[in-house]
Coordinates of C-alpha atoms in Angstrom, one line a residue:
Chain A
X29 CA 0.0 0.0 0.0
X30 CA 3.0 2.4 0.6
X31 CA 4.6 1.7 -2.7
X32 CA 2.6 4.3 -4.0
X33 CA 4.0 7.2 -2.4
X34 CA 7.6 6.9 -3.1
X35 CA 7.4 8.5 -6.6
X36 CA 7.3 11.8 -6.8
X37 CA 4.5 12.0 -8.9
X38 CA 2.4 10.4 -6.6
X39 CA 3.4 12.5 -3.7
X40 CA 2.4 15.4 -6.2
X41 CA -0.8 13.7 -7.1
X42 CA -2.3 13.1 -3.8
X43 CA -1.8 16.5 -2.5
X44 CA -3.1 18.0 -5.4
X45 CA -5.8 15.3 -4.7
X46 CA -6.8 16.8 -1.1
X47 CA -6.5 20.8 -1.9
X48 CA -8.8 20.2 -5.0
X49 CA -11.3 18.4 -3.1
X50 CA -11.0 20.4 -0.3
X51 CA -11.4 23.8 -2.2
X52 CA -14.1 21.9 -4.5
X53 CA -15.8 20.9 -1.6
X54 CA -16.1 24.3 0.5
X55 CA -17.4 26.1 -2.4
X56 CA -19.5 23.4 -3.7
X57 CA -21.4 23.8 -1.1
X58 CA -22.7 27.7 -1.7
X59 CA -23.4 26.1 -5.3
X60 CA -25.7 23.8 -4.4
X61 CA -27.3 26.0 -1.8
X62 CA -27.3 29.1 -4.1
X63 CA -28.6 27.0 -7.1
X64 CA -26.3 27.2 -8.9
X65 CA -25.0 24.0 -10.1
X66 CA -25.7 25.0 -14.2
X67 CA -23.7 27.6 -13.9
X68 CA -20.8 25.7 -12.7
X69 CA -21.7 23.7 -15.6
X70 CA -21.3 25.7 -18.2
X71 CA -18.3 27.3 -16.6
X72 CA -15.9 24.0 -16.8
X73 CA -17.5 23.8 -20.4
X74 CA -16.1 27.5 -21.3
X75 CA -12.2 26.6 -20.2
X76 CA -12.0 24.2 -23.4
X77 CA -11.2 27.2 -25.6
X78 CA -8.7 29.1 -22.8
X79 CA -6.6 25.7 -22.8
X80 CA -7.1 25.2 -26.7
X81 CA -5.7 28.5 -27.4
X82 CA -3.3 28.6 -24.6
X83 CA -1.8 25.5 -25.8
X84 CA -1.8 26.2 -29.6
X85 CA 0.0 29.9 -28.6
X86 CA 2.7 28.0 -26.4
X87 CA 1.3 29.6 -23.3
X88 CA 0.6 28.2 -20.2
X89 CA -2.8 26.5 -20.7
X90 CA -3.8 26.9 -16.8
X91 CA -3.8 30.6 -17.3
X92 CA -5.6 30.2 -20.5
X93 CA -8.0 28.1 -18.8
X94 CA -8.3 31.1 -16.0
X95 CA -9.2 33.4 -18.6
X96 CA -11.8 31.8 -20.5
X97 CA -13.6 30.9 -17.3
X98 CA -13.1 34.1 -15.4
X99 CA -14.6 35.6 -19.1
X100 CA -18.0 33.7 -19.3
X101 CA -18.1 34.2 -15.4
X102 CA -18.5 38.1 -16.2
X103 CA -20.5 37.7 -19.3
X104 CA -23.1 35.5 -17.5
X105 CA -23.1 37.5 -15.0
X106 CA -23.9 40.6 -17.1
X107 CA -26.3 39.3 -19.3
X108 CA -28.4 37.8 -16.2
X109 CA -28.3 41.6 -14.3
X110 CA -29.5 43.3 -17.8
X111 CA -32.8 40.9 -17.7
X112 CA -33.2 40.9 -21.3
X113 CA -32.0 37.1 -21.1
X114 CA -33.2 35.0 -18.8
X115 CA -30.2 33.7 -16.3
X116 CA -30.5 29.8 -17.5
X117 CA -30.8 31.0 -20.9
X118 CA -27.6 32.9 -20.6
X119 CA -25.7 30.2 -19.2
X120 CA -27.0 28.0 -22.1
X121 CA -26.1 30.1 -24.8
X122 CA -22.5 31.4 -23.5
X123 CA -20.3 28.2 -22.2
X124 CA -21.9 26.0 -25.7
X125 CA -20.4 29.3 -28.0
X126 CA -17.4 28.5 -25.9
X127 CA -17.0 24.9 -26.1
X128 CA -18.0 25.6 -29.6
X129 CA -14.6 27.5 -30.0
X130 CA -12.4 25.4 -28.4
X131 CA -13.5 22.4 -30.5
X132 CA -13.0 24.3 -33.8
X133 CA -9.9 25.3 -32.0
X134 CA -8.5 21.6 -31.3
X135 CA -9.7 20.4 -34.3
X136 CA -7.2 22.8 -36.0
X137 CA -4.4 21.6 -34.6
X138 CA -5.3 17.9 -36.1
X139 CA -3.8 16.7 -32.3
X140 CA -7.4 15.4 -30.3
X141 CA -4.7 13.1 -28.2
X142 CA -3.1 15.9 -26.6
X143 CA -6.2 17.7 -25.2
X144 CA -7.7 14.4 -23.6
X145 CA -6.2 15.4 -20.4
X146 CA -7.7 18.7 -20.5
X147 CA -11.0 16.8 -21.7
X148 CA -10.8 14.1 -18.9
X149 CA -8.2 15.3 -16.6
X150 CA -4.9 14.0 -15.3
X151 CA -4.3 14.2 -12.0
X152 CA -0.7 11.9 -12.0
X153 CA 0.4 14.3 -14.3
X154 CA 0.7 17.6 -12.1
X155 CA 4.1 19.1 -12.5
X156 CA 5.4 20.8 -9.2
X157 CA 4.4 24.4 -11.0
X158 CA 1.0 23.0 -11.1
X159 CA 0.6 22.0 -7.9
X160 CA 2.0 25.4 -6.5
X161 CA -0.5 26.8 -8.9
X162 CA -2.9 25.0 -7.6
X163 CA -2.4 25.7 -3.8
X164 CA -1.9 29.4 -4.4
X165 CA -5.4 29.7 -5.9
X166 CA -6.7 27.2 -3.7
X167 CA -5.4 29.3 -0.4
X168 CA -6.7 32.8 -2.1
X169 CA -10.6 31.6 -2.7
X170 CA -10.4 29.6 0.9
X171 CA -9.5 32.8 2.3
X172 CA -11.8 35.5 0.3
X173 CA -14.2 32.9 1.2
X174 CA -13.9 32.5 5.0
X175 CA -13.7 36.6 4.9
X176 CA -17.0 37.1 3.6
X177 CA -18.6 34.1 5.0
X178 CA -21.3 35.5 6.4
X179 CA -22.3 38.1 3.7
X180 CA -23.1 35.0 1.5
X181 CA -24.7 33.0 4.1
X182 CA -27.3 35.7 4.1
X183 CA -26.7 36.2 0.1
X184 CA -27.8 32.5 0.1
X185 CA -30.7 32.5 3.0
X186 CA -32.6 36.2 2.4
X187 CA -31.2 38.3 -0.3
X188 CA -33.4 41.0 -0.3
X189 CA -32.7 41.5 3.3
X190 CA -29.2 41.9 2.7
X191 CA -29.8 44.5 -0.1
X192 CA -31.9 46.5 2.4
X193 CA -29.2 46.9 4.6
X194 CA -26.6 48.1 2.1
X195 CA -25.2 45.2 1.2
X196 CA -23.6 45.5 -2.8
X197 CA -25.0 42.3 -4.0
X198 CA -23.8 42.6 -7.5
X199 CA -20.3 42.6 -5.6
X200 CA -20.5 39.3 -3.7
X201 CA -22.4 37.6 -7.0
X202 CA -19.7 38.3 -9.4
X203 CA -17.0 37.9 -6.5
X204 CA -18.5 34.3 -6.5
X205 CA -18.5 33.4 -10.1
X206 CA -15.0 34.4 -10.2
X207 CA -14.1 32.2 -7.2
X208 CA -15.9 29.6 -8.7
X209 CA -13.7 30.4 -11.9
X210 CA -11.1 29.6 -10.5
X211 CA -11.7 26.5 -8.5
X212 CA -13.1 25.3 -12.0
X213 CA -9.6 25.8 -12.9
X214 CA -7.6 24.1 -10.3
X215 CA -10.7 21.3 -10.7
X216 CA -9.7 20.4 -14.3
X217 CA -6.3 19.3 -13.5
X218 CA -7.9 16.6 -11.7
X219 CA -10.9 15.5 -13.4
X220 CA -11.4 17.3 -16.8
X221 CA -13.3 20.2 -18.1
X222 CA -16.1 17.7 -18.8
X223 CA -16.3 16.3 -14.8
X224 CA -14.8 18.7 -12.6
X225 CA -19.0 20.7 -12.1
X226 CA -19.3 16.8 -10.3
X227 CA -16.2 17.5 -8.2
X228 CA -18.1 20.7 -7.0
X229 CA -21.4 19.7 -6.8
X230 CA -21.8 15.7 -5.8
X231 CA -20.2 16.1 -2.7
X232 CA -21.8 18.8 -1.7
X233 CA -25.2 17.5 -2.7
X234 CA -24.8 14.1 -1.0
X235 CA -23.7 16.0 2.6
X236 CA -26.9 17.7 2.2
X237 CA -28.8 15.1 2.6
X238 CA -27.1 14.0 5.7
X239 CA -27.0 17.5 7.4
X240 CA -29.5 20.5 8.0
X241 CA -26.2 21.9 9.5
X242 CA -23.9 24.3 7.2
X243 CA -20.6 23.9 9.2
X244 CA -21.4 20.0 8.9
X245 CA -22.6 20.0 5.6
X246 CA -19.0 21.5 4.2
X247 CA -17.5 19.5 6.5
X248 CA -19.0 15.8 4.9
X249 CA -18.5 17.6 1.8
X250 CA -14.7 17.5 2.3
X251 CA -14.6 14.2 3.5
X252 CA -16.6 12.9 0.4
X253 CA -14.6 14.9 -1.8
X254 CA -11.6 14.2 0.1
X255 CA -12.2 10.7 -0.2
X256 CA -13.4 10.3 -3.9
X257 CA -10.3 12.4 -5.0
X258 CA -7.6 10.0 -3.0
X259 CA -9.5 7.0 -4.0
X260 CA -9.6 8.3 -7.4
X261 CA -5.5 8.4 -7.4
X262 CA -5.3 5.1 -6.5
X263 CA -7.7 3.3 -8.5
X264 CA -6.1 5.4 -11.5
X265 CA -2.8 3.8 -10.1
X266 CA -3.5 0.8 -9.7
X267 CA -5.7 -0.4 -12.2
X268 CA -4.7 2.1 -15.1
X269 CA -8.1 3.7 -14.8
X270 CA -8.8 7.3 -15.9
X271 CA -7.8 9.4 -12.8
X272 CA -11.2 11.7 -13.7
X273 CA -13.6 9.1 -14.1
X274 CA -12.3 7.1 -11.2
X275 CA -12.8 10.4 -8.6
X276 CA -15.9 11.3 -10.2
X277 CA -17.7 7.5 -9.9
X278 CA -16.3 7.8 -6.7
X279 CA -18.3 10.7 -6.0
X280 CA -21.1 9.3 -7.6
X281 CA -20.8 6.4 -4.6
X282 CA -20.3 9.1 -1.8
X283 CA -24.1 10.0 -3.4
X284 CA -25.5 6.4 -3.5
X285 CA -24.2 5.9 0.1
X286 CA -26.2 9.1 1.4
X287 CA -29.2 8.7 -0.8
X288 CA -29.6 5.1 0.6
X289 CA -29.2 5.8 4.6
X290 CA -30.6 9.5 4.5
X291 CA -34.2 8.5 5.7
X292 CA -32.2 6.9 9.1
X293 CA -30.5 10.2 10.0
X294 CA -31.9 13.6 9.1
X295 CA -35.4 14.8 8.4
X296 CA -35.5 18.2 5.9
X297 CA -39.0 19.6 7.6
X298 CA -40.6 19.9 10.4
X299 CA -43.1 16.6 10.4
X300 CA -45.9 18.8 13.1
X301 CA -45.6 21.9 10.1
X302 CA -48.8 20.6 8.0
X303 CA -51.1 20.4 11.2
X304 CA -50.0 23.5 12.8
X305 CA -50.4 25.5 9.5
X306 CA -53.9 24.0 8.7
X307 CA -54.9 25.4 11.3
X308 CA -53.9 29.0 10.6
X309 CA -55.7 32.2 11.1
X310 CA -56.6 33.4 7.4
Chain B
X25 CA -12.5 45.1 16.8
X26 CA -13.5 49.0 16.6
X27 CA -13.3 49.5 13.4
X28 CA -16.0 49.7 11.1
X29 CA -16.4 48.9 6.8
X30 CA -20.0 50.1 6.0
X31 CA -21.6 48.2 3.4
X32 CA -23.7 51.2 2.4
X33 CA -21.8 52.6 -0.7
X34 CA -23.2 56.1 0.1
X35 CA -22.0 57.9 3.4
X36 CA -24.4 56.7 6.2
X37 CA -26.2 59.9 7.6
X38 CA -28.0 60.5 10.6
X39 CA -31.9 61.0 11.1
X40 CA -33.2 64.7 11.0
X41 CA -34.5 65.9 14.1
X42 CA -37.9 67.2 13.0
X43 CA -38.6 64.4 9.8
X44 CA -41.2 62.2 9.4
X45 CA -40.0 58.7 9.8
X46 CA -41.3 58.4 6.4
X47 CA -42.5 61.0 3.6
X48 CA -43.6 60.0 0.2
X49 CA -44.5 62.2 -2.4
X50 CA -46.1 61.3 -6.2
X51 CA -44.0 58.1 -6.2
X52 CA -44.9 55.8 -9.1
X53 CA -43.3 53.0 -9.8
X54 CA -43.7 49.7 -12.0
X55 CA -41.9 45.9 -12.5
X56 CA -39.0 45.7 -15.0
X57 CA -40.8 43.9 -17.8
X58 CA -44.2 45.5 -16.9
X59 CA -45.6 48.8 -18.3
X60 CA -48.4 48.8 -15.8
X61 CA -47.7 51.1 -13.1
X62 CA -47.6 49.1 -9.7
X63 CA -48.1 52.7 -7.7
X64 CA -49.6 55.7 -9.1
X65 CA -48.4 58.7 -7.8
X66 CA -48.9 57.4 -3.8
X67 CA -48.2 60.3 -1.1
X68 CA -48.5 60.6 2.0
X69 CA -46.0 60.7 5.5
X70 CA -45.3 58.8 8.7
X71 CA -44.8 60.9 11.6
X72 CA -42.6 59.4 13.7
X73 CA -44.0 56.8 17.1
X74 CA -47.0 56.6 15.0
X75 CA -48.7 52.8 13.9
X76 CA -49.8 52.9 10.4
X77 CA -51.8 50.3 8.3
X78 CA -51.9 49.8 4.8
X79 CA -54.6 48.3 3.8
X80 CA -55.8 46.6 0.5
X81 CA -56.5 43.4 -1.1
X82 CA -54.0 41.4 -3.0
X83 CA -52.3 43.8 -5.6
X84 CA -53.5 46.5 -4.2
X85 CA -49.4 47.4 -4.3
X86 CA -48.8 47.2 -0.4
X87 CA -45.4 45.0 -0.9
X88 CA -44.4 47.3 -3.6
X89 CA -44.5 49.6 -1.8
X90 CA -42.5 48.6 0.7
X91 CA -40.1 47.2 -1.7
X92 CA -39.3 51.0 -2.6
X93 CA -39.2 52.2 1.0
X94 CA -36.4 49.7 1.0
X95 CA -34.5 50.3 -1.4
X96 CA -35.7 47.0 -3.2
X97 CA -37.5 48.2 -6.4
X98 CA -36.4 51.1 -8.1
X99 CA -39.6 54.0 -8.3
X100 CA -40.0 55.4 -12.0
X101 CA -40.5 58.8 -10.5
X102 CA -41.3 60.8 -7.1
X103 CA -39.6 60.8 -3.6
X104 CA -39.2 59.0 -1.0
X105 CA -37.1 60.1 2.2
X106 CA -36.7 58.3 5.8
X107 CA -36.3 60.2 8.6
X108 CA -35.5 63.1 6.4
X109 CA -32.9 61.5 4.5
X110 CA -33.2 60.4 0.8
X111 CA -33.3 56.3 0.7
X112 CA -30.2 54.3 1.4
X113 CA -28.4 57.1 3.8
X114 CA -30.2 55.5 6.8
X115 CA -29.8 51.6 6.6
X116 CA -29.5 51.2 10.5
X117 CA -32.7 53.1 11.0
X118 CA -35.1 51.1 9.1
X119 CA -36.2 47.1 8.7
X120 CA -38.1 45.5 6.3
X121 CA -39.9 42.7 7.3
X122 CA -40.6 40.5 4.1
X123 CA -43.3 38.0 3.6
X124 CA -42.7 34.8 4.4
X125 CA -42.0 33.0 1.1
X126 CA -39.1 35.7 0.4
X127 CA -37.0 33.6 2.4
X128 CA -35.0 30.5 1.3
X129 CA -36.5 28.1 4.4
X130 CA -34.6 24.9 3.1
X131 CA -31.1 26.8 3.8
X132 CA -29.0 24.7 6.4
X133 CA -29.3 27.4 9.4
X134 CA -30.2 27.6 13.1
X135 CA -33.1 30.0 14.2
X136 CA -30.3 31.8 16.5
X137 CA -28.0 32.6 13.0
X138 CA -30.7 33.7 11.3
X139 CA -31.9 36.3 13.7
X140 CA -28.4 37.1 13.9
X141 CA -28.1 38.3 10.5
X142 CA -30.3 41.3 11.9
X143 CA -27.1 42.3 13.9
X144 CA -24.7 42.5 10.7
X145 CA -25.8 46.0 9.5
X146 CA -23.8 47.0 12.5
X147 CA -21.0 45.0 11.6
X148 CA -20.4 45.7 8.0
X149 CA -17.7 43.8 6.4
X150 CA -14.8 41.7 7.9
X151 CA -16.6 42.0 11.6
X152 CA -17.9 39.0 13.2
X153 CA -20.6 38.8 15.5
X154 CA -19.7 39.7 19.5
X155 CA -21.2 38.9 22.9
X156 CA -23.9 42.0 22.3
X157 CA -24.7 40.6 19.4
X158 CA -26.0 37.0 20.7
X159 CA -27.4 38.8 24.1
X160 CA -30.1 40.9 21.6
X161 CA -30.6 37.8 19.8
X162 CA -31.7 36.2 22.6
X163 CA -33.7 38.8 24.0
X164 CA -35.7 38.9 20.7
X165 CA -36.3 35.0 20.8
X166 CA -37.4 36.0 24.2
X167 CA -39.5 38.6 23.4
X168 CA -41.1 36.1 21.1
X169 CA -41.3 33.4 23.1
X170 CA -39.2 30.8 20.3
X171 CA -35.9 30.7 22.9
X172 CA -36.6 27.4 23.0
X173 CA -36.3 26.8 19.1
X174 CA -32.9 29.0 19.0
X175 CA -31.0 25.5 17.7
X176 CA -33.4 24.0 15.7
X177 CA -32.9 24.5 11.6
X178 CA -35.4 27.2 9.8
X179 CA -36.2 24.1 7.7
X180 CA -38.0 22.5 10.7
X181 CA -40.4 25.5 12.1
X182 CA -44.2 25.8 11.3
X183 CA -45.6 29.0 9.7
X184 CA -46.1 30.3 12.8
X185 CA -42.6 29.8 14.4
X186 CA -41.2 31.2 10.6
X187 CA -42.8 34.5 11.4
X188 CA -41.9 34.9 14.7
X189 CA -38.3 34.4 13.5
X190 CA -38.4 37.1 11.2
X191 CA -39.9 39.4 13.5
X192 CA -36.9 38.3 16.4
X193 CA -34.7 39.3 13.5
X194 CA -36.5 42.9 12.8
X195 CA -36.3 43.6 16.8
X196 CA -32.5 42.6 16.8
X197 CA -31.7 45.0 14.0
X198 CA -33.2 47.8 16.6
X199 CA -34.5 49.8 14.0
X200 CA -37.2 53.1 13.8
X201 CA -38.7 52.2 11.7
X202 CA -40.1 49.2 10.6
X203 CA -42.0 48.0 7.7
X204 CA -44.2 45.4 7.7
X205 CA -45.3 43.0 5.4
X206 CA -48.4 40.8 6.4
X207 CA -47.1 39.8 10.0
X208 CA -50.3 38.3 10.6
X209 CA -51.5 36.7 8.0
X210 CA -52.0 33.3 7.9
X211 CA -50.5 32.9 11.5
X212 CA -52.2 30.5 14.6
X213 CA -53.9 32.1 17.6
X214 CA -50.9 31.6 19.6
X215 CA -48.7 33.2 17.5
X216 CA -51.5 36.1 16.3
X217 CA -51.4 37.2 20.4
X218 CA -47.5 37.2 21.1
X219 CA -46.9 39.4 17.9
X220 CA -49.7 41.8 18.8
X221 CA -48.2 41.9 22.2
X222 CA -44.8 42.5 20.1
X223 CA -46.0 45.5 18.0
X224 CA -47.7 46.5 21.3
X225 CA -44.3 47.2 23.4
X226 CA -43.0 48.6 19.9
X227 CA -45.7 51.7 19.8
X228 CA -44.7 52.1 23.8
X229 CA -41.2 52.4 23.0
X230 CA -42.1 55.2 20.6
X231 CA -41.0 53.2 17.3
X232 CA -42.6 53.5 13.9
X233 CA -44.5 51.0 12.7
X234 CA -46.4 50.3 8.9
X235 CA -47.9 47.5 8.4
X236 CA -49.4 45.7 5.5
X237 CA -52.8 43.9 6.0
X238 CA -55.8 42.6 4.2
X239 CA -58.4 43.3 7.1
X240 CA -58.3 46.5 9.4
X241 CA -60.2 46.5 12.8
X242 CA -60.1 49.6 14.8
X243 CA -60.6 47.9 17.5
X244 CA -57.8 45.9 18.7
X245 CA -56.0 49.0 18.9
X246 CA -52.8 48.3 17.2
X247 CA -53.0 51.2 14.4
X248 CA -53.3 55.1 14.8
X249 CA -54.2 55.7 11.4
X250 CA -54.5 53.9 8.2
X251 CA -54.3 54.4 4.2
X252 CA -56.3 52.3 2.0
X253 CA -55.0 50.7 -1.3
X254 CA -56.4 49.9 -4.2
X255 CA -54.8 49.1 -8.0
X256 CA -51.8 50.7 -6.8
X257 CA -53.8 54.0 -5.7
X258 CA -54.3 55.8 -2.5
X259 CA -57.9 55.9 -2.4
X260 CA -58.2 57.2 1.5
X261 CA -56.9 58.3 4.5
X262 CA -58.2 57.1 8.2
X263 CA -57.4 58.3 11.2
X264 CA -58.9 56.1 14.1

């Protein structure tokens, strides 16, 4: 079982393993809660053609990756605020343009091979830049996260009340799509532009159903993620299994696993609500 | 911690001595999308310790109108000040209670954190919450008689215990002035009593108070004057 961990690119693998599922996990949670698990979606879509280009232009394809994501994150955002386009509709129309684009982009450099680890992701691949990539943007969204905790608790819960009392919510919306930018970023080394939206929202669903506590919630959601993304390493090690589809089916498991005992532990409402409000004052 | 990042983007300003808590004057205004005009030119002013209802039938444009009063919809023309100041410059000073279904009841929260939030418009940015904080939490689930449900998830409370929630969370903020919307509707007995015993102390303590509702009885007392909606017009004035 140690044999593993004395090459280097394992050592690299697993704890790229843990700060992807950790930083996954933590801000998987706000997706689910917020709703907003298309929009993640369509943002691991849009990085196709950031890596495409990025990699055709000899540039580093995690910054091109950045861009393109950070990109549709704005333009989502604005079309949704202008009204004129509905926010679903928005995020149907912008990441397909984009994956659109990075397909033609691909298919003109007659190399498909190449971009099946940007596809699919390859998580025993990380280079020591990428990993210090990888924790430096996984340390910045942890913390801008943890500072304004509580404004998007009550983003999440009431957000007209947080509008009345001055809050800029146009601020902490787009200050979330870019965090959530960037973990789609850091998420595609592991699992792929096509699987990393499971990365951030499986877990996070499946501790939901176990929880009606927050702090617990994101704290399950690690351990699934944490979990699936290890396990995901060493399947991909062991049995030559794609490293993506290994942690994402792992996920899926995580999921199974709640779904089946969640009727044992938690109840979501209050089982006396539909007698006490049938007999409300009208 | 003393120090203190408003989220209001425009400088906070303080009450003027001798305003209304709230003056409006010809303010129409109308849902993006919708030509139809969801107020028509509504004026009138809340002089300040006084209980006000607004009264009208179901889009009569009683939540609209508290939605501009709070900043929440945008008016297509007229004014609207609180406590003298135009709206935004006084965030501390005024709470919006929302109906009910405004509020995302599934969220993974505790009764205690959610009347909580009513405490971070003193806080602003970067502050967390401190001992003064919890202690008028408390006193507010007191008030309200839900102590006992301070732990238990918002996901888990009856109508009932919903409203009372979100009135703890409108006392907390400690506010002038507070709007309304529908506090007792569809609401047990129980729950009926402790909230008119609520807006009771309220009016002793000299705050101001307009409230939305679909029936107005002089007689329990609870409103100095009233202005009737209908089709987003004033039609009248009542004093009782």
């Amino acid at each position: 079982m140690s044999e593993p961990f004395q090459y280097v690119f394992m050592q690299r693998a697993l704890v790229a393993a843990v700060v992807v599922g950790v930083l996954c996990a933590c801000l998987g949670t706000l997706v689910v809660l917020r709703r907003m698990s298309l929009v993640g979606h369509a943002l691991t879509h849009s990085a196709l053609p950031g890596l495409a280009i990025a990699y055709v232009l000899g540039l580093n394809i995690f910054g091109g990756a950045v861009v393109a994501t950070v990109l549709t994150a704005l333009l989502i955002g604005w079309l949704a605020k202008n009204e004129a386009v509905y926010e679903d509709t928005s995020v149907g129309i912008i990441p397909t343009l984009m994956f659109a684009l990075g397909i033609l982009v691909i298919s003109s450099t007659k190399s498909y091979r190449d971009m099946s680890a940007m596809l699919f992701g390859n998580i025993l691949g990380v280079t020591q830049t990428d990993l210090r990539l990888t924790i430096a943007i996984a340390l910045g969204t942890l913390l801008v996260l943890l500072l304004f905790y509580k404004e998007w608790k009550l983003l999440c819960v009431d957000p007209n009340y947080a509008k009345t009392i001055g809050i800029p919510l146009n601020i902490l919306r787009y200050g979330l799509l870019l965090l959530l930018a960037l973990t789609v970023v850091v998420g595609i080394q592991a699992v792929g532009t096509i699987l990393t939206n499971a990365l951030l929202v499986i877990p996070a669903a499946a501790a939901r159903l176990l929880t009606n506590r927050l702090g617990v919630m994101i704290v399950w959601s690690c351990v699934f993620a944490v979990l699936s993304a290890l396990a995901g390493v060493f399947l991909s090690y062991y049995f030559g299994l794609s490293s993506g589809a290994s942690i994402v089916l792992c996920c899926g498991l995580c999921f199974i696993i709640c779904w089946l005992i969640r009727p044992s532990i938690s109840l979501r409402t209050n089982p006396e609500r539909k007698s006490k409000d049938s007999c409300c004052v009208k | 911690m003393n120090f203190f990042i408003s989220y209001c983007q425009h400088s906070h300003r303080h009450p003027k001595a001798e305003a209304p808590a709230l003056r409006m004057k010809d303010v129409c205004a109308s849902y993006e999308g919708d030509d139809k005009l969801a107020l028509k030119n509504i004026s009138f002013s809340v002089p300040r310790g006084v209980s006000m209802a607004l009264v009208g039938p179901n889009g009569a444009g009683k939540s609209t109108l508290f939605k501009v009063a709070s900043n929440l919809l945008k008016m297509s023309s007229g004014k609207v000040e609180i406590f003298g100041q135009p709206l935004g410059a006084c965030h501390q000073h005024v709470v919006y209670l929302p109906q009910r279904s405004d509020i995302d009841w599934q969220f993974p929260m505790s009764v205690l954190d959610l009347v909580l939030t009513g405490r971070y418009v003193y806080l602003g940015w970067l502050r967390s919450l401190g001992r003064q904080d919890y202690h008028k939490a408390w006193e507010a689930l007191e008030n309200l008689s839900i102590e006992d449900l301070s732990h238990r998830q918002i996901a888990q409370l009856s109508g009932g215990q919903q409203q009372r929630v979100l009135i703890a969370r409108a006392l907390v903020q400690d506010a002038d002035l507070l709007l309304l919307d529908e506090p007792l509707n569809a609401i047990d007995a129980q729950t009926r009593a402790i909230v008119q015993k609520v807006l009771n102390h309220l009016k002793a303590k000299g705050k101001t108070t307009l409230m939305a509702t679909h029936y107005f009885n002089p007689q329990e007392g609870l409103y100095d004057v009233a202005i009737y909606l209908k089709d987003g017009e004033m039609i009248r004035e009542k004093v009782t």
